Short mmCIF file of C-alpha atoms in Angstrom, two decimals:
data_model
loop_
_atom_site.label_atom_id
_atom_site.label_comp_id
_atom_site.label_asym_id
_atom_site.label_seq_id
_atom_site.Cartn_x
_atom_site.Cartn_y
_atom_site.Cartn_z
CA MET D 1 -117.96 64.97 -173.62
CA PRO D 2 -116.69 61.72 -175.22
CA ALA D 3 -116.16 60.31 -171.76
CA ASP D 4 -119.77 61.08 -170.94
CA THR D 5 -121.27 59.73 -174.13
CA ALA D 6 -119.18 56.58 -174.53
CA PRO D 7 -120.75 54.60 -171.71
CA SER D 8 -124.26 55.58 -172.79
CA THR D 9 -123.97 53.86 -176.17
CA PRO D 10 -123.95 50.24 -174.97
CA THR D 11 -126.60 51.08 -172.37
CA ALA D 12 -128.86 52.52 -175.04
CA ALA D 13 -128.25 49.49 -177.23
CA ALA D 14 -129.06 47.16 -174.35
CA ARG D 15 -132.33 48.99 -173.73
CA LYS D 16 -133.21 49.06 -177.40
CA ALA D 17 -132.69 45.35 -178.10
CA PRO D 18 -135.77 44.07 -176.23
CA VAL D 19 -137.93 46.69 -177.97
CA ASN D 20 -136.77 45.65 -181.45
CA LYS D 21 -136.87 41.88 -180.89
CA TRP D 22 -140.44 41.61 -182.21
CA LEU D 23 -139.62 43.62 -185.35
CA VAL D 24 -136.52 41.50 -185.90
CA THR D 25 -138.59 38.32 -185.50
CA LEU D 26 -141.25 39.56 -187.92
CA SER D 27 -138.63 40.67 -190.43
CA VAL D 28 -136.70 37.41 -190.65
CA SER D 29 -139.81 35.22 -190.37
CA ILE D 30 -141.32 36.44 -193.65
CA GLY D 31 -138.59 35.01 -195.86
CA THR D 32 -138.29 31.83 -193.83
CA LEU D 33 -142.04 31.24 -194.02
CA MET D 34 -141.99 31.64 -197.80
CA GLY D 35 -139.10 29.20 -198.12
CA SER D 36 -140.83 26.56 -195.99
CA ILE D 37 -144.10 27.01 -197.91
CA ASP D 38 -142.37 26.63 -201.28
CA ALA D 39 -140.89 23.30 -200.24
CA SER D 40 -144.40 21.78 -200.39
CA ILE D 41 -146.64 24.18 -202.34
CA VAL D 42 -145.65 22.83 -205.77
CA ASN D 43 -146.70 19.26 -204.98
CA VAL D 44 -150.36 19.98 -205.72
CA ALA D 45 -149.54 21.73 -209.01
CA LEU D 46 -147.39 19.02 -210.60
CA SER D 47 -150.16 17.79 -212.89
CA GLN D 48 -150.89 21.25 -214.32
CA MET D 49 -147.19 22.06 -214.64
CA ARG D 50 -146.52 18.77 -216.40
CA SER D 51 -149.22 19.46 -218.97
CA SER D 52 -148.05 23.03 -219.48
CA ILE D 53 -144.40 22.25 -220.24
CA GLY D 54 -144.88 18.79 -221.76
CA ALA D 55 -143.06 16.65 -219.18
CA THR D 56 -143.65 13.10 -218.00
CA VAL D 57 -144.56 12.22 -214.43
CA GLN D 58 -141.00 11.03 -213.74
CA GLU D 59 -139.43 14.12 -215.31
CA ILE D 60 -141.53 16.65 -213.41
CA THR D 61 -140.40 15.22 -210.06
CA TRP D 62 -136.92 16.57 -210.82
CA MET D 63 -138.30 20.02 -210.07
CA SER D 64 -138.79 19.05 -206.43
CA THR D 65 -135.61 16.97 -206.31
CA SER D 66 -133.45 19.86 -207.55
CA PHE D 67 -134.93 22.20 -204.92
CA ILE D 68 -134.23 19.76 -202.07
CA ILE D 69 -130.69 18.95 -203.22
CA ALA D 70 -129.81 22.64 -203.58
CA THR D 71 -131.24 23.38 -200.13
CA VAL D 72 -129.24 20.57 -198.50
CA LEU D 73 -126.01 21.75 -200.15
CA MET D 74 -126.32 25.19 -198.58
CA LEU D 75 -127.40 24.30 -195.03
CA PRO D 76 -123.99 23.29 -193.58
CA LEU D 77 -122.35 26.43 -195.01
CA THR D 78 -124.49 28.83 -192.98
CA GLY D 79 -121.59 29.77 -190.71
CA PHE D 80 -119.12 29.92 -193.62
CA PHE D 81 -121.12 32.58 -195.48
CA GLY D 82 -122.07 34.34 -192.25
CA ARG D 83 -118.40 34.85 -191.38
CA LEU D 84 -117.46 36.04 -194.86
CA PHE D 85 -120.32 38.45 -195.49
CA GLY D 86 -122.17 38.83 -192.18
CA GLN D 87 -125.43 37.14 -191.20
CA LYS D 88 -127.63 40.08 -192.20
CA ARG D 89 -126.06 40.40 -195.65
CA THR D 90 -126.23 36.64 -196.13
CA TYR D 91 -129.94 36.61 -195.27
CA LEU D 92 -130.63 39.58 -197.58
CA ALA D 93 -128.69 38.00 -200.47
CA CYS D 94 -130.44 34.65 -200.08
CA LEU D 95 -133.87 36.27 -199.86
CA ALA D 96 -133.13 38.37 -202.97
CA LEU D 97 -132.02 35.25 -204.87
CA PHE D 98 -135.17 33.46 -203.70
CA ILE D 99 -137.37 36.29 -205.02
CA VAL D 100 -135.62 36.51 -208.41
CA SER D 101 -135.65 32.73 -208.89
CA SER D 102 -139.35 32.61 -207.94
CA PHE D 103 -140.10 35.02 -210.79
CA LEU D 104 -137.97 32.93 -213.17
CA CYS D 105 -139.79 29.74 -212.11
CA GLY D 106 -143.10 31.44 -212.95
CA VAL D 107 -141.96 32.33 -216.48
CA ALA D 108 -140.06 29.07 -217.13
CA TRP D 109 -140.52 27.89 -220.74
CA SER D 110 -139.29 24.29 -220.54
CA LEU D 111 -138.54 21.50 -218.09
CA PRO D 112 -134.74 22.16 -217.99
CA SER D 113 -135.29 25.86 -217.31
CA LEU D 114 -137.83 25.10 -214.57
CA VAL D 115 -135.51 22.57 -212.91
CA PHE D 116 -132.60 25.03 -213.05
CA PHE D 117 -134.59 27.97 -211.66
CA ARG D 118 -136.05 25.72 -208.98
CA ALA D 119 -132.50 24.77 -207.94
CA LEU D 120 -131.64 28.48 -207.69
CA GLN D 121 -134.69 28.91 -205.50
CA GLY D 122 -133.44 26.07 -203.28
CA ILE D 123 -130.03 27.76 -202.97
CA GLY D 124 -131.73 30.96 -201.83
CA SER D 125 -134.04 29.10 -199.46
CA GLY D 126 -131.29 26.93 -197.96
CA LEU D 127 -129.75 29.53 -195.65
CA LEU D 128 -132.95 31.32 -194.60
CA VAL D 129 -134.03 28.92 -191.82
CA PRO D 130 -130.67 28.47 -190.01
CA THR D 131 -129.73 32.13 -190.42
CA GLU D 132 -133.04 33.23 -188.91
CA GLN D 133 -132.53 30.86 -185.99
CA ALA D 134 -129.03 32.24 -185.38
CA ILE D 135 -130.27 35.85 -185.58
CA LEU D 136 -133.09 35.19 -183.12
CA ARG D 137 -130.77 33.40 -180.68
CA GLN D 138 -128.42 36.40 -180.76
CA THR D 139 -131.18 39.04 -180.59
CA TRP D 140 -133.50 37.84 -177.83
CA PRO D 141 -132.25 38.13 -174.22
CA PRO D 142 -131.17 34.92 -172.44
CA GLU D 143 -134.28 34.65 -170.26
CA GLU D 144 -136.58 34.80 -173.33
CA GLN D 145 -134.90 32.21 -175.54
CA GLY D 146 -137.83 29.84 -175.03
CA MET D 147 -140.29 32.34 -176.52
CA ALA D 148 -137.91 33.09 -179.41
CA MET D 149 -137.61 29.42 -180.34
CA GLY D 150 -141.36 28.95 -179.86
CA LEU D 151 -142.04 31.61 -182.48
CA PHE D 152 -139.31 30.22 -184.75
CA THR D 153 -140.65 26.66 -184.53
CA THR D 154 -144.16 27.91 -185.26
CA VAL D 155 -142.95 29.56 -188.47
CA ILE D 156 -141.16 26.48 -189.81
CA THR D 157 -144.14 24.30 -188.83
CA VAL D 158 -146.84 26.41 -190.47
CA GLY D 159 -145.12 26.51 -193.87
CA PRO D 160 -145.31 22.81 -194.83
CA ALA D 161 -148.87 22.60 -193.46
CA VAL D 162 -150.17 25.66 -195.31
CA GLY D 163 -148.29 24.98 -198.57
CA PRO D 164 -150.51 22.28 -200.12
CA THR D 165 -153.75 24.06 -199.17
CA LEU D 166 -152.55 27.41 -200.51
CA GLY D 167 -151.18 25.75 -203.65
CA GLY D 168 -154.47 23.96 -204.27
CA TYR D 169 -156.42 27.20 -204.00
CA ILE D 170 -154.08 29.04 -206.39
CA VAL D 171 -154.09 26.22 -208.95
CA ASP D 172 -157.90 25.90 -208.83
CA ASN D 173 -158.49 29.62 -209.30
CA PHE D 174 -155.42 30.95 -211.16
CA HIS D 175 -152.54 29.77 -213.33
CA TRP D 176 -149.92 27.54 -211.63
CA SER D 177 -147.25 30.23 -212.14
CA TRP D 178 -148.89 32.30 -209.38
CA ILE D 179 -147.57 29.88 -206.76
CA PHE D 180 -144.21 31.49 -207.59
CA PHE D 181 -145.32 35.04 -208.43
CA ILE D 182 -146.99 35.41 -205.02
CA ASN D 183 -143.50 35.39 -203.48
CA LEU D 184 -142.53 38.67 -205.15
CA PRO D 185 -144.50 41.28 -203.13
CA ILE D 186 -144.15 39.34 -199.87
CA GLY D 187 -140.43 38.82 -200.43
CA LEU D 188 -139.83 42.49 -201.20
CA LEU D 189 -141.57 43.40 -197.95
CA GLY D 190 -139.30 40.96 -196.12
CA LEU D 191 -136.21 42.49 -197.75
CA LEU D 192 -137.22 45.97 -196.66
CA LEU D 193 -137.93 44.91 -193.07
CA VAL D 194 -134.67 42.96 -192.69
CA TRP D 195 -132.64 45.83 -194.14
CA ARG D 196 -134.32 48.30 -191.80
CA PHE D 197 -134.61 46.48 -188.47
CA VAL D 198 -132.10 43.61 -188.25
CA GLU D 199 -128.74 44.47 -186.67
CA GLU D 200 -125.98 42.03 -185.76
CA PRO D 201 -124.56 42.18 -182.20
CA GLU D 202 -121.16 43.85 -181.93
CA ASP D 203 -119.49 40.85 -180.29
CA VAL D 204 -120.67 38.56 -183.10
CA LEU D 205 -119.48 41.04 -185.76
CA ALA D 206 -116.06 41.32 -184.11
CA ALA D 207 -115.67 37.55 -183.87
CA ASN D 208 -116.77 37.09 -187.49
CA ARG D 209 -114.30 39.71 -188.72
CA ALA D 210 -111.42 37.91 -187.03
CA ALA D 211 -112.56 34.51 -188.33
CA ALA D 212 -113.18 35.91 -191.82
CA GLU D 213 -109.59 37.09 -192.16
CA LEU D 214 -108.28 33.61 -191.44
CA GLN D 215 -110.97 32.05 -193.63
CA ARG D 216 -110.15 34.27 -196.64
CA ARG D 217 -106.49 33.33 -196.44
CA ASN D 218 -107.32 29.62 -196.17
CA ILE D 219 -110.62 29.07 -198.03
CA ASP D 220 -111.54 25.42 -197.68
CA TRP D 221 -112.27 24.67 -201.33
CA ALA D 222 -111.52 20.96 -200.90
CA GLY D 223 -113.95 20.66 -197.99
CA ILE D 224 -116.70 22.51 -199.85
CA GLY D 225 -116.19 20.37 -202.94
CA LEU D 226 -116.29 17.10 -201.00
CA LEU D 227 -119.36 18.30 -199.08
CA TRP D 228 -121.30 19.25 -202.18
CA VAL D 229 -120.48 16.08 -204.12
CA GLY D 230 -121.21 13.88 -201.10
CA MET D 231 -124.47 15.58 -200.10
CA ALA D 232 -125.74 15.89 -203.69
CA THR D 233 -125.18 12.21 -204.45
CA LEU D 234 -126.61 11.13 -201.09
CA GLN D 235 -129.73 13.24 -201.54
CA PHE D 236 -130.11 11.91 -205.10
CA VAL D 237 -130.00 8.35 -203.76
CA LEU D 238 -132.66 9.14 -201.16
CA GLU D 239 -134.93 10.94 -203.64
CA GLU D 240 -134.61 8.58 -206.62
CA GLY D 241 -133.69 5.22 -205.04
CA GLN D 242 -137.28 4.00 -204.75
CA HIS D 243 -138.08 4.86 -208.39
CA GLN D 244 -134.95 3.14 -209.74
CA GLY D 245 -135.07 -0.03 -207.64
CA TRP D 246 -132.33 0.95 -205.20
CA PHE D 247 -129.31 -1.35 -205.55
CA GLU D 248 -130.71 -3.00 -208.66
CA SER D 249 -129.70 0.24 -210.37
CA ARG D 250 -126.01 0.67 -211.10
CA GLY D 251 -126.42 4.44 -211.02
CA ILE D 252 -127.89 4.42 -207.50
CA THR D 253 -125.18 2.05 -206.24
CA THR D 254 -122.43 4.20 -207.75
CA CYS D 255 -123.89 7.39 -206.26
CA LEU D 256 -124.14 5.83 -202.82
CA LEU D 257 -120.51 4.65 -202.87
CA LEU D 258 -119.41 8.08 -204.07
CA ALA D 259 -121.43 9.75 -201.30
CA VAL D 260 -119.89 7.56 -198.59
CA PHE D 261 -116.36 8.18 -199.87
CA CYS D 262 -116.79 11.96 -200.27
CA LEU D 263 -118.49 12.46 -196.90
CA ALA D 264 -115.86 10.39 -195.09
CA ALA D 265 -113.12 12.42 -196.79
CA PHE D 266 -115.02 15.61 -195.94
CA VAL D 267 -115.05 14.76 -192.22
CA LEU D 268 -111.29 14.09 -192.24
CA ARG D 269 -110.68 17.31 -194.15
CA GLU D 270 -112.74 19.47 -191.79
CA LEU D 271 -111.01 18.08 -188.70
CA THR D 272 -107.57 18.95 -190.09
CA ALA D 273 -108.20 22.16 -192.09
CA VAL D 274 -106.79 25.47 -190.85
CA ALA D 275 -110.13 27.23 -191.41
CA PRO D 276 -112.78 24.52 -191.97
CA ALA D 277 -115.86 25.50 -193.96
CA VAL D 278 -118.07 23.54 -191.54
CA ASP D 279 -117.32 23.48 -187.82
CA LEU D 280 -117.70 19.75 -187.12
CA ARG D 281 -115.97 20.19 -183.76
CA LEU D 282 -119.37 21.28 -182.45
CA PHE D 283 -120.18 17.57 -182.17
CA LYS D 284 -117.64 17.29 -179.33
CA GLU D 285 -120.27 18.93 -177.13
CA PRO D 286 -122.58 16.12 -175.87
CA VAL D 287 -125.64 18.37 -175.50
CA PHE D 288 -125.40 19.66 -179.06
CA SER D 289 -124.61 16.29 -180.64
CA SER D 290 -127.33 14.38 -178.75
CA GLY D 291 -129.87 17.15 -179.43
CA ALA D 292 -129.05 17.16 -183.14
CA VAL D 293 -129.36 13.37 -183.36
CA LEU D 294 -132.60 13.39 -181.34
CA GLY D 295 -134.05 16.07 -183.62
CA ALA D 296 -133.09 14.04 -186.70
CA LEU D 297 -134.70 10.88 -185.27
CA MET D 298 -137.88 12.73 -184.33
CA PHE D 299 -138.17 14.23 -187.81
CA PHE D 300 -137.48 10.75 -189.21
CA ILE D 301 -140.40 9.29 -187.25
CA LEU D 302 -142.90 12.16 -187.43
CA THR D 303 -142.52 12.97 -191.12
CA SER D 304 -142.74 9.26 -191.95
CA ASN D 305 -146.00 9.05 -190.02
CA LEU D 306 -147.31 12.11 -191.85
CA PHE D 307 -146.40 10.32 -195.10
CA LEU D 308 -148.24 7.15 -194.06
CA LEU D 309 -151.39 8.64 -192.56
CA PRO D 310 -152.86 10.24 -195.72
CA LEU D 311 -152.18 7.02 -197.65
CA PHE D 312 -153.88 4.96 -194.94
CA MET D 313 -156.91 7.24 -194.79
CA GLN D 314 -157.38 7.41 -198.55
CA GLU D 315 -156.51 3.85 -199.60
CA LEU D 316 -158.06 1.87 -196.76
CA LEU D 317 -160.65 4.08 -195.06
CA GLY D 318 -162.03 5.69 -198.21
CA PHE D 319 -161.20 9.31 -197.33
CA THR D 320 -160.99 11.84 -200.13
CA ALA D 321 -157.85 13.93 -200.48
CA MET D 322 -159.68 16.89 -198.94
CA GLN D 323 -160.93 14.80 -196.00
CA ALA D 324 -157.42 13.48 -195.37
CA GLY D 325 -156.06 17.02 -195.38
CA GLU D 326 -158.78 18.17 -192.99
CA ALA D 327 -157.94 15.28 -190.63
CA LEU D 328 -154.30 16.40 -190.52
CA MET D 329 -155.13 20.07 -189.98
CA PRO D 330 -155.90 19.79 -186.20
CA ARG D 331 -152.29 18.71 -185.62
CA THR D 332 -151.03 21.94 -187.16
CA LEU D 333 -153.56 24.04 -185.25
CA VAL D 334 -152.51 22.47 -181.95
CA MET D 335 -148.86 23.22 -182.71
CA ILE D 336 -149.58 26.83 -183.71
CA VAL D 337 -151.43 27.42 -180.44
CA MET D 338 -149.09 25.48 -178.16
CA MET D 339 -145.61 26.50 -179.34
CA PRO D 340 -145.74 30.12 -178.09
CA ILE D 341 -147.28 28.83 -174.83
CA VAL D 342 -144.46 26.32 -174.40
CA GLY D 343 -142.02 29.13 -175.10
CA ARG D 344 -143.49 31.07 -172.18
CA LEU D 345 -143.29 27.97 -169.95
CA TYR D 346 -139.61 27.41 -170.72
CA ASN D 347 -138.36 29.55 -167.83
CA ARG D 348 -140.92 28.14 -165.38
CA ILE D 349 -140.57 24.42 -166.06
CA SER D 350 -137.37 22.45 -166.53
CA PRO D 351 -136.55 21.86 -170.22
CA ARG D 352 -135.91 18.19 -169.41
CA VAL D 353 -139.45 17.90 -168.02
CA LEU D 354 -140.97 19.56 -171.08
CA ILE D 355 -138.97 17.37 -173.47
CA GLY D 356 -139.75 14.23 -171.44
CA VAL D 357 -143.48 14.97 -171.37
CA GLY D 358 -143.40 15.77 -175.08
CA LEU D 359 -141.69 12.47 -175.88
CA PHE D 360 -144.22 10.59 -173.74
CA ILE D 361 -147.20 12.20 -175.49
CA ILE D 362 -145.70 11.55 -178.93
CA GLY D 363 -145.13 7.94 -177.84
CA VAL D 364 -148.80 7.59 -176.86
CA GLY D 365 -149.85 8.95 -180.26
CA VAL D 366 -147.49 6.58 -182.10
CA TYR D 367 -148.68 3.63 -179.98
CA ARG D 368 -152.31 4.37 -180.83
CA MET D 369 -151.46 4.33 -184.52
CA MET D 370 -150.09 0.79 -184.08
CA ARG D 371 -153.63 -0.38 -183.34
CA VAL D 372 -155.40 1.01 -186.41
CA SER D 373 -157.67 -1.26 -188.41
CA LEU D 374 -160.23 -1.04 -191.20
CA ASP D 375 -162.81 -0.16 -188.52
CA THR D 376 -160.81 2.78 -187.14
CA GLY D 377 -162.96 5.89 -187.06
CA ARG D 378 -162.15 9.46 -188.03
CA ALA D 379 -162.28 10.67 -184.41
CA GLU D 380 -159.68 8.12 -183.28
CA ILE D 381 -157.26 9.12 -186.04
CA ILE D 382 -157.68 12.84 -185.39
CA SER D 383 -157.15 12.39 -181.64
CA SER D 384 -153.93 10.45 -182.28
CA ILE D 385 -152.73 13.13 -184.68
CA MET D 386 -153.53 15.88 -182.17
CA LEU D 387 -151.56 14.03 -179.49
CA GLN D 388 -148.55 13.97 -181.80
CA GLY D 389 -148.98 17.70 -182.44
CA LEU D 390 -149.12 18.44 -178.71
CA GLY D 391 -146.08 16.28 -178.00
CA THR D 392 -144.16 17.84 -180.88
CA SER D 393 -144.77 21.32 -179.44
CA LEU D 394 -143.55 20.28 -175.99
CA LEU D 395 -140.51 18.58 -177.50
CA PHE D 396 -139.10 20.89 -180.15
CA VAL D 397 -139.43 24.30 -178.50
CA PRO D 398 -137.21 23.44 -175.48
CA LEU D 399 -135.01 21.22 -177.65
CA ASN D 400 -134.29 24.13 -180.01
CA VAL D 401 -133.10 26.11 -176.97
CA VAL D 402 -131.22 23.45 -175.01
CA VAL D 403 -129.30 22.09 -177.99
CA PHE D 404 -127.46 25.43 -178.36
CA ASP D 405 -126.93 26.10 -174.65
CA LYS D 406 -123.17 25.55 -174.73
CA VAL D 407 -122.60 27.01 -178.20
CA GLU D 408 -120.81 30.36 -178.30
CA ARG D 409 -122.67 33.21 -179.96
CA ALA D 410 -120.04 33.55 -182.69
CA ARG D 411 -120.49 29.85 -183.61
CA MET D 412 -124.29 29.97 -183.57
CA ALA D 413 -124.64 30.14 -187.37
CA ASP D 414 -122.51 27.00 -187.77
CA ALA D 415 -124.58 25.21 -185.14
CA THR D 416 -127.97 26.17 -186.59
CA GLY D 417 -126.87 25.15 -190.09
CA ILE D 418 -125.70 21.71 -188.94
CA HIS D 419 -128.79 21.23 -186.76
CA THR D 420 -131.14 22.08 -189.64
CA LEU D 421 -129.19 19.77 -191.96
CA MET D 422 -129.57 16.89 -189.50
CA ARG D 423 -133.34 17.37 -189.42
CA GLN D 424 -133.51 17.52 -193.22
CA LEU D 425 -131.50 14.31 -193.51
CA GLY D 426 -133.77 12.65 -190.96
CA THR D 427 -136.77 13.64 -193.07
CA SER D 428 -135.23 12.43 -196.34
CA VAL D 429 -134.01 9.11 -194.93
CA GLY D 430 -137.35 8.48 -193.20
CA LEU D 431 -139.43 9.11 -196.31
CA ALA D 432 -137.14 7.02 -198.52
CA LEU D 433 -137.03 4.10 -196.07
CA PHE D 434 -140.74 4.02 -195.28
CA ALA D 435 -141.79 4.34 -198.93
CA THR D 436 -139.59 1.35 -199.77
CA LEU D 437 -140.75 -0.71 -196.80
CA MET D 438 -144.39 0.06 -197.58
CA THR D 439 -144.05 -1.54 -201.01
CA ARG D 440 -142.03 -4.48 -199.67
CA TYR D 441 -144.26 -5.19 -196.67
CA SER D 442 -147.41 -5.05 -198.81
CA ALA D 443 -145.96 -7.55 -201.28
CA GLN D 444 -144.85 -9.89 -198.48
CA ALA D 445 -148.23 -9.72 -196.77
CA GLN D 446 -150.05 -10.37 -200.04
CA VAL D 447 -147.94 -13.45 -200.73
CA GLY D 448 -148.57 -14.76 -197.21
CA LEU D 449 -152.32 -14.19 -197.40
CA SER D 450 -152.58 -15.67 -200.90
CA ALA D 451 -151.06 -18.89 -199.59
CA GLN D 452 -154.05 -19.22 -197.28
CA LEU D 453 -156.55 -19.06 -200.15
CA VAL D 454 -156.91 -22.76 -200.96
CA ALA D 455 -160.06 -24.39 -202.25
CA GLU D 456 -160.08 -26.92 -199.39
CA ARG D 457 -160.80 -24.21 -196.79
CA PRO D 458 -164.53 -24.26 -196.01
CA GLU D 459 -164.68 -20.62 -194.89
CA LEU D 460 -163.32 -19.51 -198.27
CA TYR D 461 -165.92 -21.59 -200.08
CA GLU D 462 -168.70 -20.21 -197.87
CA ARG D 463 -167.63 -16.61 -198.47
CA LEU D 464 -167.49 -17.04 -202.24
CA SER D 465 -170.84 -18.80 -202.26
CA SER D 466 -172.43 -16.08 -200.15
CA THR D 467 -171.07 -13.33 -202.39
CA MET D 468 -172.17 -15.10 -205.56
CA SER D 469 -175.66 -15.68 -204.16
CA SER D 470 -176.01 -12.01 -203.33
CA LEU D 471 -174.90 -11.00 -206.82
CA VAL D 472 -177.22 -13.47 -208.52
CA ALA D 473 -180.08 -12.27 -206.36
CA GLY D 474 -179.27 -8.75 -207.55
CA GLY D 475 -179.61 -9.79 -211.22
CA VAL D 476 -176.01 -10.64 -212.11
CA GLU D 477 -175.55 -13.62 -214.44
CA GLY D 478 -173.92 -16.74 -212.99
CA TYR D 479 -170.60 -16.58 -214.90
CA GLU D 480 -170.25 -12.86 -214.34
CA ALA D 481 -171.16 -13.30 -210.66
CA THR D 482 -168.26 -15.74 -210.31
CA GLU D 483 -165.79 -13.29 -211.84
CA VAL D 484 -167.04 -10.40 -209.71
CA SER D 485 -166.82 -12.54 -206.55
CA LEU D 486 -163.21 -13.44 -207.31
CA ARG D 487 -162.33 -9.79 -207.97
CA LEU D 488 -163.94 -8.76 -204.69
CA LEU D 489 -161.97 -11.45 -202.90
CA ALA D 490 -158.72 -10.25 -204.48
CA SER D 491 -159.53 -6.64 -203.55
CA GLY D 492 -160.24 -7.64 -199.96
CA LEU D 493 -156.96 -9.56 -199.82
CA GLN D 494 -155.05 -6.54 -201.10
CA ARG D 495 -156.70 -4.29 -198.51
CA GLN D 496 -155.77 -6.70 -195.73
CA ALA D 497 -152.19 -6.90 -197.03
CA SER D 498 -151.96 -3.10 -197.05
CA LEU D 499 -153.35 -2.97 -193.51
CA LEU D 500 -150.71 -5.43 -192.30
CA ALA D 501 -148.01 -3.34 -193.99
CA PHE D 502 -149.26 -0.14 -192.31
CA ASN D 503 -149.35 -1.88 -188.93
CA ARG D 504 -145.77 -3.09 -189.33
CA LEU D 505 -144.58 0.41 -190.27
CA PHE D 506 -146.37 2.05 -187.35
CA THR D 507 -144.85 -0.58 -185.07
CA LEU D 508 -141.41 0.17 -186.54
CA SER D 509 -142.00 3.86 -185.76
CA ALA D 510 -142.73 2.98 -182.15
CA LEU D 511 -139.55 0.88 -181.86
CA LEU D 512 -137.41 3.64 -183.35
CA PHE D 513 -139.04 6.07 -180.97
CA ALA D 514 -138.07 3.87 -178.01
CA LEU D 515 -134.47 3.76 -179.25
CA ALA D 516 -134.38 7.57 -179.26
CA LEU D 517 -135.35 7.91 -175.59
CA PRO D 518 -131.84 7.32 -174.11
CA LEU D 519 -130.64 10.47 -175.90
CA LEU D 520 -132.71 12.46 -173.43
CA CYS D 521 -130.14 11.68 -170.74
CA PHE D 522 -127.45 13.69 -172.56
CA LEU D 523 -129.62 16.78 -172.93
CA TRP D 524 -129.72 17.69 -169.27
CA VAL D 525 -127.36 20.44 -168.22
CA SER D 526 -127.11 20.81 -164.46
CA PRO D 527 -127.92 24.24 -162.99
CA GLY D 528 -124.33 24.69 -161.91
CA THR D 529 -122.82 24.13 -165.36
CA ARG D 530 -125.37 25.49 -167.77
CA PRO D 531 -123.85 28.64 -169.33
CA ALA D 532 -125.79 31.82 -169.78
CA PRO D 533 -125.70 33.23 -173.32
CA ARG D 534 -123.85 36.49 -173.36
CA ALA D 535 -126.05 39.56 -173.41
CA PRO D 536 -125.22 43.26 -173.21
CA LYS D 537 -125.21 44.59 -169.66
CA ALA D 538 -126.94 41.56 -168.13
CA GLU D 539 -128.23 42.35 -164.66
CA PRO D 540 -127.49 39.91 -161.82
CA ASP D 541 -131.13 38.87 -161.49
CA GLU D 542 -131.22 38.06 -165.24
CA VAL D 543 -128.17 35.83 -164.90
CA HIS D 544 -129.71 34.13 -161.91
CA LEU D 545 -132.94 33.50 -163.82
CA ASP D 546 -131.07 31.93 -166.75
CA VAL D 547 -129.09 29.67 -164.43
CA GLU D 548 -132.25 28.49 -162.75
CA VAL D 549 -133.50 27.11 -166.08
#
């Protein structure tokens, strides 16, 4: 009897996995979606929160900063915790911490308590995204990895887009604390589903048990300490550098030097440790390393553009905040529709072709933004944004599959944690750099334009005279008309200076985009060398299909 039943167990498991893949995806997506929404939902409630707890504008930003720093500290340790406790238990623990800290954020009584509870929420949120990605990679069969990553990318894309809109609705109709309380029932549902439907593959569990024994005997406390100090100080520099004048601040300079020293020491430590907390040897694989760098650069460029576009529309084109948000919405809608479709196309079209076409379309969208002016219409901006959304869908779905092609299943959690960290760093560096350059370029352009405003220029005299005549004809007194004309001239100069700054930044985005293109060459894995992810009882035709991709 045992001889008869033993072989049937793996066969039954192999048949059951494809049936449960949708339930697994739904289960792990709930917590991940909440975490990605909470990264942006609080931004629209800062004013109400500041008034409620009596904080200044500068102080209330620490609530967001603490969340981001805590998230970044956890991302690289995805594999470390997955080996020690198992990926399912790690996900459940992080989701439970996220739910509890969400409740505590809603009942926070002071700024320090809110900042602390928000940091706890960031710790819980930090491992949700990479752990979900690892679970999906290990759950879906090899020939359906494109669809799995299409669904995953849709989830992490929808969150930041929906967050501000949902937060605005809650703040307008309820108390700001409900942006945190809403996580409780949804999070409990996610906990129940993950506990019930998510199961780790036996080969991954066996590999983690063996690695955990070695890891427990040689816990890399030094590596974890260096990582946390280095990443915390680096993220602090990126978040607060603009507000404190960058290197004019001794605190920012000290933090940057400390970050460089700690991260350099961390790399040396991880390459020599018996059981490193973070598997940096993954970067020896060209496909993984180039894909991680390409993803970071793309997030650098795209999130910087998303930072610039609302400012451009509101400050120069006169859009309201709602109109600017509506103009950005088509990009999200295109991505929601296209990402599952691209996932289906993954097995039919070469990943290199999809990524190449995606990069080309993003490049067209970025190039069109280089040509914006004060006469640019709403339709032109929306079409450029939609092109970027289409290109992003074609790029990131296959990239999220190809980048892990040569990563063993047991190392998947390490790889997804590092990959997510690289994208987060790309976002943080891009926002910090472009915010600084926006201020600097505007000031430089204003100085250059002001130098052209000399009384000897006849066109300047004619413009002032024409404006003054129009004001006087409208009933404005002569002296007041002169003052108003000069103010209008100064306002026009400032608008032109801002336009020149935006054009320079969009041009910089295009140049950085061009520099990222050579990385595409390292992503291609030839049909003869591309490994098939291990799956239970894979049939020959399934292996052949995976190799063809």
